[in-house]
Coordinates of C-alpha atoms and ligand atoms in Angstrom, one line a residue:
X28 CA 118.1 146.7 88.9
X29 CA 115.4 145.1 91.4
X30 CA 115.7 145.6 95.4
X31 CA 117.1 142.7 97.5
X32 CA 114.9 143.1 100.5
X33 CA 117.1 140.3 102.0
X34 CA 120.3 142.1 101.8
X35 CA 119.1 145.7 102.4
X36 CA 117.2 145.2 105.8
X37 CA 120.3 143.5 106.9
X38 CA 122.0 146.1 106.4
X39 CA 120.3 148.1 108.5
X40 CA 120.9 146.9 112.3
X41 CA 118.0 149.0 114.0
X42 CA 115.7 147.3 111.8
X43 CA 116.1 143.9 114.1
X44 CA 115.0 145.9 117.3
X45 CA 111.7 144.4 119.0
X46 CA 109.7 147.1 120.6
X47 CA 107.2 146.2 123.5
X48 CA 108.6 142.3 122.4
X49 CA 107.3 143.0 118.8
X50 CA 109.1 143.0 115.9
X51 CA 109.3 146.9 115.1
X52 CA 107.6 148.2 111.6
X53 CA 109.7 151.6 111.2
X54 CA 107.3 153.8 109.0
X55 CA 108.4 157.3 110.1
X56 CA 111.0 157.8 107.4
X57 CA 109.8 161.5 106.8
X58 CA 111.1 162.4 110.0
X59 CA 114.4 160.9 109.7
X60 CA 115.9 157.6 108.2
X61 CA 117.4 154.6 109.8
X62 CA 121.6 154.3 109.2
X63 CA 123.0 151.4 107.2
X64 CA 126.1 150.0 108.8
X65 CA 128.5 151.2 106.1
X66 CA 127.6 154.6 107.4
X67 CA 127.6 153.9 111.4
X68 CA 130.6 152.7 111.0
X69 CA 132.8 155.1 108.3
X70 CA 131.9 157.4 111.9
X71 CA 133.9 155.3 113.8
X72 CA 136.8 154.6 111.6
X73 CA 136.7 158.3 110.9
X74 CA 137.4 159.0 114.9
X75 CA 139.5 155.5 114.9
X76 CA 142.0 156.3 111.8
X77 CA 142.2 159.7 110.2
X78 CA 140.3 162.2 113.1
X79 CA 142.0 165.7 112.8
X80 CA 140.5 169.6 111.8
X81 CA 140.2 169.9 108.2
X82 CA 141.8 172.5 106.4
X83 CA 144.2 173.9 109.3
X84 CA 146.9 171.4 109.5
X85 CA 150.0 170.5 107.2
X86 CA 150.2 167.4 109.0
X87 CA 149.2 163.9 107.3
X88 CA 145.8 163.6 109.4
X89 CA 144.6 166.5 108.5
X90 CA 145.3 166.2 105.0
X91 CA 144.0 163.0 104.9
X92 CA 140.3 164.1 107.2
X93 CA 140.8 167.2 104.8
X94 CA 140.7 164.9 101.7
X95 CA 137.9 162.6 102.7
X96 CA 135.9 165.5 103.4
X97 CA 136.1 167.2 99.8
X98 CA 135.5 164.0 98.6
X99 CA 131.9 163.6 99.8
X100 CA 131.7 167.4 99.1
X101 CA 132.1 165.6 95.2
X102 CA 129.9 162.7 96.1
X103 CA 126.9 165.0 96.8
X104 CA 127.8 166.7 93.7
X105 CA 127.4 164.1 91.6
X106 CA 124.5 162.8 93.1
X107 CA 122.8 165.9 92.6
X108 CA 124.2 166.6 88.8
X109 CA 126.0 170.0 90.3
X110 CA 128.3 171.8 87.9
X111 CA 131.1 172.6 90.3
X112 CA 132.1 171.4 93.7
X113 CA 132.1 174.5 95.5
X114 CA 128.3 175.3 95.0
X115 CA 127.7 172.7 97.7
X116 CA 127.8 174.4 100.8
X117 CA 127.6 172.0 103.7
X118 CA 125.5 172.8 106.6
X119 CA 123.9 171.3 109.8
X120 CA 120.3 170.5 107.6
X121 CA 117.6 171.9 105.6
X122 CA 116.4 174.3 108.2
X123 CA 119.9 175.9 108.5
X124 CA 120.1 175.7 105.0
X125 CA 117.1 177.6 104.5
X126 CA 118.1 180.2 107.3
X127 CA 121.5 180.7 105.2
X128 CA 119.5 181.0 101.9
X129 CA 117.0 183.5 103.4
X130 CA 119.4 185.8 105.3
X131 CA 121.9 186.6 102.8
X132 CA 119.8 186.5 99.8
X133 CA 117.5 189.2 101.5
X134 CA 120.2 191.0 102.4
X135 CA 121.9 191.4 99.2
X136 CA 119.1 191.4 97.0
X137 CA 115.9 192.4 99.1
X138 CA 114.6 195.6 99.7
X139 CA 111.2 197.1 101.6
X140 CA 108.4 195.7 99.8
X141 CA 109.8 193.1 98.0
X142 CA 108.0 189.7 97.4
X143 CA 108.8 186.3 98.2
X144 CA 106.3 183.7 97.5
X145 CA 106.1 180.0 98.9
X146 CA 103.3 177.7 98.9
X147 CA 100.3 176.6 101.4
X148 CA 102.3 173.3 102.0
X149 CA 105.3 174.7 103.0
X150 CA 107.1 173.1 106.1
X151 CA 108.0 175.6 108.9
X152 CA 111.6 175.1 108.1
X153 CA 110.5 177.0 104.9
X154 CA 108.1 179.4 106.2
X155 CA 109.7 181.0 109.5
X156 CA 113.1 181.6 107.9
X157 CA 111.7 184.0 105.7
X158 CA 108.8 185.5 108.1
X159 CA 112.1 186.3 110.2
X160 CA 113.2 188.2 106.7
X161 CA 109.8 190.0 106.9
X162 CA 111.1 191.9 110.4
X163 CA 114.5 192.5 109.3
X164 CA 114.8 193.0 105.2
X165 CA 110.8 194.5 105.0
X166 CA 109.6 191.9 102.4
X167 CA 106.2 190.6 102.3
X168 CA 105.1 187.0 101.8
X169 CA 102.6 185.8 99.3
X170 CA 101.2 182.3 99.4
X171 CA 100.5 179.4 96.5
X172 CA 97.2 177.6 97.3
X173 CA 96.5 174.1 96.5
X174 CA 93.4 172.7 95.2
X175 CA 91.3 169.4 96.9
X176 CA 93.8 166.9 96.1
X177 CA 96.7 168.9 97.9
X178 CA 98.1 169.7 95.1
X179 CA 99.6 173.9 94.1
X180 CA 97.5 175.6 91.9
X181 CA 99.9 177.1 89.2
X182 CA 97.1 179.8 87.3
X183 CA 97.2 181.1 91.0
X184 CA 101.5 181.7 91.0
X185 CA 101.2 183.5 87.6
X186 CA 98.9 185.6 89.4
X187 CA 100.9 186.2 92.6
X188 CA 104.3 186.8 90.5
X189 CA 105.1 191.0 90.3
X190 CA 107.5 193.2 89.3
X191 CA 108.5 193.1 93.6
X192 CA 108.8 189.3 93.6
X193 CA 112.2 188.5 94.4
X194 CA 112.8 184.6 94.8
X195 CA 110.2 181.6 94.6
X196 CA 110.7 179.2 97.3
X197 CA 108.7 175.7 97.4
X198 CA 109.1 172.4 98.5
X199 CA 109.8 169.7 95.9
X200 CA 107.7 167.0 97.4
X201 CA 105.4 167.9 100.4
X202 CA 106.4 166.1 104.0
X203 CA 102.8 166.2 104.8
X204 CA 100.7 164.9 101.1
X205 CA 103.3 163.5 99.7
X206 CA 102.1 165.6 96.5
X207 CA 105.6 165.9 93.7
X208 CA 105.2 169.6 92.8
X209 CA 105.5 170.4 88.9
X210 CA 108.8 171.8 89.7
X211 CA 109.8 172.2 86.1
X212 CA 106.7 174.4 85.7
X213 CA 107.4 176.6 88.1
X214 CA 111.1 177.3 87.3
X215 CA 110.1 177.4 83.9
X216 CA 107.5 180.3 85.2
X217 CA 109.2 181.9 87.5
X218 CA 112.7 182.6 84.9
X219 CA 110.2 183.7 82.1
X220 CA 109.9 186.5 85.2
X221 CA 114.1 187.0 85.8
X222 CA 112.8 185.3 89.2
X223 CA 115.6 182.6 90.8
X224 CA 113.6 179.4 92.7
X225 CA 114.7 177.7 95.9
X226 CA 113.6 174.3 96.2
X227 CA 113.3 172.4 99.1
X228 CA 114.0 169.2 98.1
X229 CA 114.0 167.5 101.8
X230 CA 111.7 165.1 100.9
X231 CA 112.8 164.6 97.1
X232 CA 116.6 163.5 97.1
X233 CA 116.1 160.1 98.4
X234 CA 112.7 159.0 96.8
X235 CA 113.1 160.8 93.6
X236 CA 116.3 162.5 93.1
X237 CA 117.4 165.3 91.5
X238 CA 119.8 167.3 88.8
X239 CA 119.9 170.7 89.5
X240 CA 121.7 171.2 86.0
X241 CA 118.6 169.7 84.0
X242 CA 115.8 171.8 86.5
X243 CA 118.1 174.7 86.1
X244 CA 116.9 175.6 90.0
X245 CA 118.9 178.2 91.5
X246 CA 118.9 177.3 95.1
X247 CA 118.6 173.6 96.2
X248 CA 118.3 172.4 100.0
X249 CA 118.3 168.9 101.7
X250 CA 119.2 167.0 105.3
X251 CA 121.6 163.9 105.4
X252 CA 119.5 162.8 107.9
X253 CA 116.9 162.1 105.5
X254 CA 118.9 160.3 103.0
X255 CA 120.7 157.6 105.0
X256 CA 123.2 159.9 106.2
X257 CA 124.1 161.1 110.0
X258 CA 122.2 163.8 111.9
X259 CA 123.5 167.2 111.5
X260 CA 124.5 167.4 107.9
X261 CA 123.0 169.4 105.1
X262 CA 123.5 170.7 101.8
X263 CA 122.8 174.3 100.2
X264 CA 123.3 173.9 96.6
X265 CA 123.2 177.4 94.7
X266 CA 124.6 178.2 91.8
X267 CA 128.0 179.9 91.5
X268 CA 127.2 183.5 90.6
X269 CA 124.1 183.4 92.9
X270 CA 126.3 182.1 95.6
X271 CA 129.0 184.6 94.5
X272 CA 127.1 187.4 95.0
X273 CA 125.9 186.6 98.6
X274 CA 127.5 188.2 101.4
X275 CA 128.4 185.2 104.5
X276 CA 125.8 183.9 106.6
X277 CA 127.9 183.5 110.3
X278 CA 131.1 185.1 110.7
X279 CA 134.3 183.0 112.2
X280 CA 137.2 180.4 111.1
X281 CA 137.6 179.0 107.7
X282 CA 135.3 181.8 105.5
X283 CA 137.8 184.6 105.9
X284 CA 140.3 186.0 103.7
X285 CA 142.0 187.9 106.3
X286 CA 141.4 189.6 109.2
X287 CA 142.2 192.8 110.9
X288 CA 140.2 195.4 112.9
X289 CA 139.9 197.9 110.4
X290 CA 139.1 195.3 107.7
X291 CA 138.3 191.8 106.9
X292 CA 137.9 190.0 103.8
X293 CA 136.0 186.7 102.5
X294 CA 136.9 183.2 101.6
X295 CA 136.0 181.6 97.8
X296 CA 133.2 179.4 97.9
X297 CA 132.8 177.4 99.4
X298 CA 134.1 178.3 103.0
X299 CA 133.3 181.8 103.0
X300 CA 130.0 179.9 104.2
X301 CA 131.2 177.5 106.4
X302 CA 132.5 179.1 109.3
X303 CA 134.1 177.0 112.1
X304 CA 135.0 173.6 112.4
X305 CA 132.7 172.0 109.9
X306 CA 131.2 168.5 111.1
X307 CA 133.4 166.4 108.7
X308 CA 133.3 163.0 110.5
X309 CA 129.9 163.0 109.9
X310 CA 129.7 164.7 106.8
X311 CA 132.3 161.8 105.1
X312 CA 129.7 159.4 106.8
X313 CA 126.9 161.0 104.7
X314 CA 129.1 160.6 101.9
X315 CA 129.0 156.9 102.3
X316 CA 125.4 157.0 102.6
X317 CA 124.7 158.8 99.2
X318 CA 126.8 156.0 97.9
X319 CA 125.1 153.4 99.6
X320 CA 121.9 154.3 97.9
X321 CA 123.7 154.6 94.4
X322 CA 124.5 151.2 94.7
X323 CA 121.3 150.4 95.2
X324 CA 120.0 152.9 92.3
X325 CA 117.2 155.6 93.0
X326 CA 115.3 154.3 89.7
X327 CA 115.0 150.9 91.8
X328 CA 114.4 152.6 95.2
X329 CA 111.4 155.0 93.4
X330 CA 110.3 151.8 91.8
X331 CA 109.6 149.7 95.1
X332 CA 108.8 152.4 96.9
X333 CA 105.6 153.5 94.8
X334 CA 104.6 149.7 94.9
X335 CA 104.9 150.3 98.6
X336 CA 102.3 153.5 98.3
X337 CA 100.0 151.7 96.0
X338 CA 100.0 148.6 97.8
X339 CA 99.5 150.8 101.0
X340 CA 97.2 153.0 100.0
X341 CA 94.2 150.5 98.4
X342 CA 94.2 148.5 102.0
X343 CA 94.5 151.4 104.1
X344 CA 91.2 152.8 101.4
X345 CA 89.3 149.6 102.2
X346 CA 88.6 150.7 106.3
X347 CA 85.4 152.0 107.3
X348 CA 85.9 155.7 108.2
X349 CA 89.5 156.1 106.1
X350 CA 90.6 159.6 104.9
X351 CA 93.6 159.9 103.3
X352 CA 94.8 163.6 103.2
X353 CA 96.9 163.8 99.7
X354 CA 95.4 162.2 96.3
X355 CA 98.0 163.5 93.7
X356 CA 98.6 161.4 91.0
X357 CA 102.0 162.7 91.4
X358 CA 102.7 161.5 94.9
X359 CA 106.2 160.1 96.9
X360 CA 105.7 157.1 99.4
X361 CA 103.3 159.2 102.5
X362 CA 100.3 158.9 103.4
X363 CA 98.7 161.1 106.1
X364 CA 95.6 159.9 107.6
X365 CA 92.7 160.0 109.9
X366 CA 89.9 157.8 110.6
X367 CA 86.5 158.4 111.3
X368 CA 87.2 160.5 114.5
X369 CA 89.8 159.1 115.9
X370 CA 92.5 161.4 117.8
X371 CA 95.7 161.1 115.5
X372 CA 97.9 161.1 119.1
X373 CA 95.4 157.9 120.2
X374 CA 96.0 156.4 116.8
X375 CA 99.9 157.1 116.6
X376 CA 100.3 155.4 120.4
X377 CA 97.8 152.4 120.1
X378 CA 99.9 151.2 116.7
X379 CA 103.2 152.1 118.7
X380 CA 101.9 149.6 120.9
X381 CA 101.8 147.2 118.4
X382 CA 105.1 147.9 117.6
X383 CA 104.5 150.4 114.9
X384 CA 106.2 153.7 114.2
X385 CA 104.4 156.6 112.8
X386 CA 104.1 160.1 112.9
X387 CA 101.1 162.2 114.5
X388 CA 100.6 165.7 114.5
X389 CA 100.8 169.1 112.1
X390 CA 104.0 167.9 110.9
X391 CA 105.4 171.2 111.3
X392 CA 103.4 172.7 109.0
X393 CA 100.6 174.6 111.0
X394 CA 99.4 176.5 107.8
X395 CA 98.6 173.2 105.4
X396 CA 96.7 172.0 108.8
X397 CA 94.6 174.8 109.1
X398 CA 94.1 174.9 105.0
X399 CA 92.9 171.3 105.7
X400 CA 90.9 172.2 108.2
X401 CA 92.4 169.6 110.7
X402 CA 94.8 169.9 114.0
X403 CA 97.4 167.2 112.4
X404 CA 96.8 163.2 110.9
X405 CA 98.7 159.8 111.4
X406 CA 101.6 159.8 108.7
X407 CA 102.8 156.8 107.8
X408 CA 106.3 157.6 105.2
X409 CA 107.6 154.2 103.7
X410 CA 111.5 153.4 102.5
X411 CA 112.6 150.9 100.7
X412 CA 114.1 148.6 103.5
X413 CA 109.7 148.3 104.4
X414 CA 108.1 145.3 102.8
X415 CA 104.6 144.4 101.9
X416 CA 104.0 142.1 105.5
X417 CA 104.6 145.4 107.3
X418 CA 102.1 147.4 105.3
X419 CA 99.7 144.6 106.6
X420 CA 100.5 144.9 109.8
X421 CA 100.2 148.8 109.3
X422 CA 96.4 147.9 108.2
X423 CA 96.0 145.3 110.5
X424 CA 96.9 147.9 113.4
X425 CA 94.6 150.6 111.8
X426 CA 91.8 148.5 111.6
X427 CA 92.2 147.0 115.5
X428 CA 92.2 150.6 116.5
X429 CA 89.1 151.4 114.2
X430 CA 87.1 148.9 116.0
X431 CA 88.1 149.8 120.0
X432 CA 86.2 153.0 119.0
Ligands
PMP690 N1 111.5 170.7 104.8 C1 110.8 169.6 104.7 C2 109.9 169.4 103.5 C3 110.9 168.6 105.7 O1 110.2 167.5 105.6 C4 111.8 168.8 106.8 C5 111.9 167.8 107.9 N2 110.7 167.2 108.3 C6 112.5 170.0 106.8 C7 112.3 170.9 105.8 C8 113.4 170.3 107.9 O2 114.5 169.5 107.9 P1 115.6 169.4 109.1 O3 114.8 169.3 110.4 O4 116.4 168.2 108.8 O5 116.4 170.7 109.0

């Protein structure tokens, strides 16, 4: 199936906006994604036509907000090749995903000493979660490098991996390079060990997808901010018996069995990790976006967008004083840069002048920055409602920069 660039960017509203009476070029789809209007809207039809807590009520509205919900509980499951529909947990993103994944997995399985390993290009989201493990559970973290081209060195996990290491946690595809880890390597690795891997796949799901039956991963994290969906949505995949053996993350409505003073039992999975009233209008919304993009087909979208990086990244190559940080063969559509020396904050608000959107700065990840030697780079992070004519105006807007300094 081929991309309709037509019919996709008008399906996008915010894509029309002018910005400083230019027509805007939206290129910081790392950070977060523009909406289609099938999902802006399911929101309001949502509040309009079924609103009412899930799970509580034996009237029909809550039946019915009850059944949309599961629903896109079994969209996300299929999209991500899950066995059962209660090893999606839905949560408010990655990061609280993460925080879940770290806290009760220490907890029940952790002890002084143990080992967690992640990698140099971790985002914070995966990095502080389990530092925060390091003062309450007593577990140490070890580090994967990466070589010159930003990409992990693997010799240098089989040498980190011990008889303390307890969980493997790395990002699929890297928010900052762009690098697509090896990811079946590493599982591969780290099971020949009896050691479960968490990946984040934040920057994965929409480009490149994923079936976390075929990777066999254990844990498997993502935003639906990301991916076309609304703010404030998540996913933590993890298998059943993982999931099974976890104690609850938050305490509250919904994830309890029952409750007295002297005792207090759990919910099944899912709920026993989704305490309180769940964000289901938005959650059904990001339901309708991971359907949206299944329409559309994520071998197309992968397709376009790698023209997109290709296209991108030999014009962007051609200015004077051009460093591209990131030269994986194995890479999603980002490209962090700097040129020659050029603040990346001056950079970032001369092109949003022009009317172009990009990211400046460490990218929340402090630790690849100072591996790089840099404070932060412009990141430019394509979709695949972006087109070839805003590439050149991305160049363009580089190059008119380049030469004021
Ligand atoms: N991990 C990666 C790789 C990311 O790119 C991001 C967002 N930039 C996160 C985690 C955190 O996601 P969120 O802020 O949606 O929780």
């Amino acid at each position: 199936m081929q991309i309709d660039i037509n019919k996709i960017r008008s399906d996008f509203p915010i894509l029309s906006t002018q910005i400083y009476g230019k027509q805007l070029v939206y290129l910081d789809n790392g950070a977060t994604t523009q909406k289609p209007r099938c999902v802006i809207d399911r929101i309001s039809e949502v509040y309009e036509t079924v609103n009412a807590n899930i799970h509580r009520g034996v009237h029909h509205l809550s039946q019915e907000a009850t059944d949309m919900t599961e629903n896109a509980r079994r969209i996300v499951q299929k999209f991500i090749h899950a066995k059962h529909p209660h090893e999606i947990i839905f949560t408010k993103g990655t990061t609280e995903s993460i925080n879940l994944a770290a806290s009760s997995y220490c907890r029940r399985f952790c002890k002084e000493g143990d080992e967690i390993i992640l990698s140099a290009m971790e985002h914070h989201s995966n990095i502080v979660p389990w530092q925060l493990q390091e003062d309450i559970a007593g577990i140490k973290l070890k580090v994967i490098p990466i070589n010159e081209k930003g990409e992990l060195i693997l010799e240098e996990l089989e040498k980190l991996i011990s008889p303390k290491t307890k969980l493997i946690a790395v990002t699929h595809v890297s928010n900052v390079l762009g690098t697509i880890n090896p990811v079946e390597d590493i599982i591969a690795m780290a099971h020949s060990h009896g050691i479960p891997v968490l990946l984040d796949a934040a920057q994965s799901v929409q480009h490149i997808g994923v079936d976390v039956q075929k990777l066999d991963v254990d844990f498997l994290v993502f935003s639906g901010h990301k991916i076309y969906g609304p703010t404030g949505t998540g996913i933590l995949y993890g298998k059943e018996n993982l999931l099974n053996e976890l104690p609850p993350y938050q305490g509250g409505g919904e994830m309890i069995g029952q409750v007295s003073f002297e005792k207090t039992t759990f919910n099944e999975l899912p709920f026993k990790f989704e305490a309180g009233t769940p964000n289901y209008a938005d959650f059904i919304a990001f339901g309708t976006a991971i359907e949206y993009i299944s329409s559309i087909g994520l071998d197309a979208i992968k397709t376009y967008e790698d023209e997109l990086l290709h296209y991108a990244t030999s014009e962007l190559e051609k200015i004077e004083g051009m460093r591209i940080y990131g030269t994986s063969r194995h890479k999603s559509s980002v490209i962090s840069f700097l040129v020659k020396d050029i603040h990346h904050y001056d950079m970032g608000m001369l092109l949003d002048k022009m009317g172009i959107a990009v990211r400046t700065g460490h990218h929340c990840a402090e630790p690849l920055m100072h591996e790089l030697g840099i404070e932060g780079t412009v990141r430019a992070s394509f979709a695949f409602y972006n087109t070839r004519e805003e590439i050149d105006r991305l160049v363009s807007g580089v190059k008119r920069v380049a030469d004021m300094f």
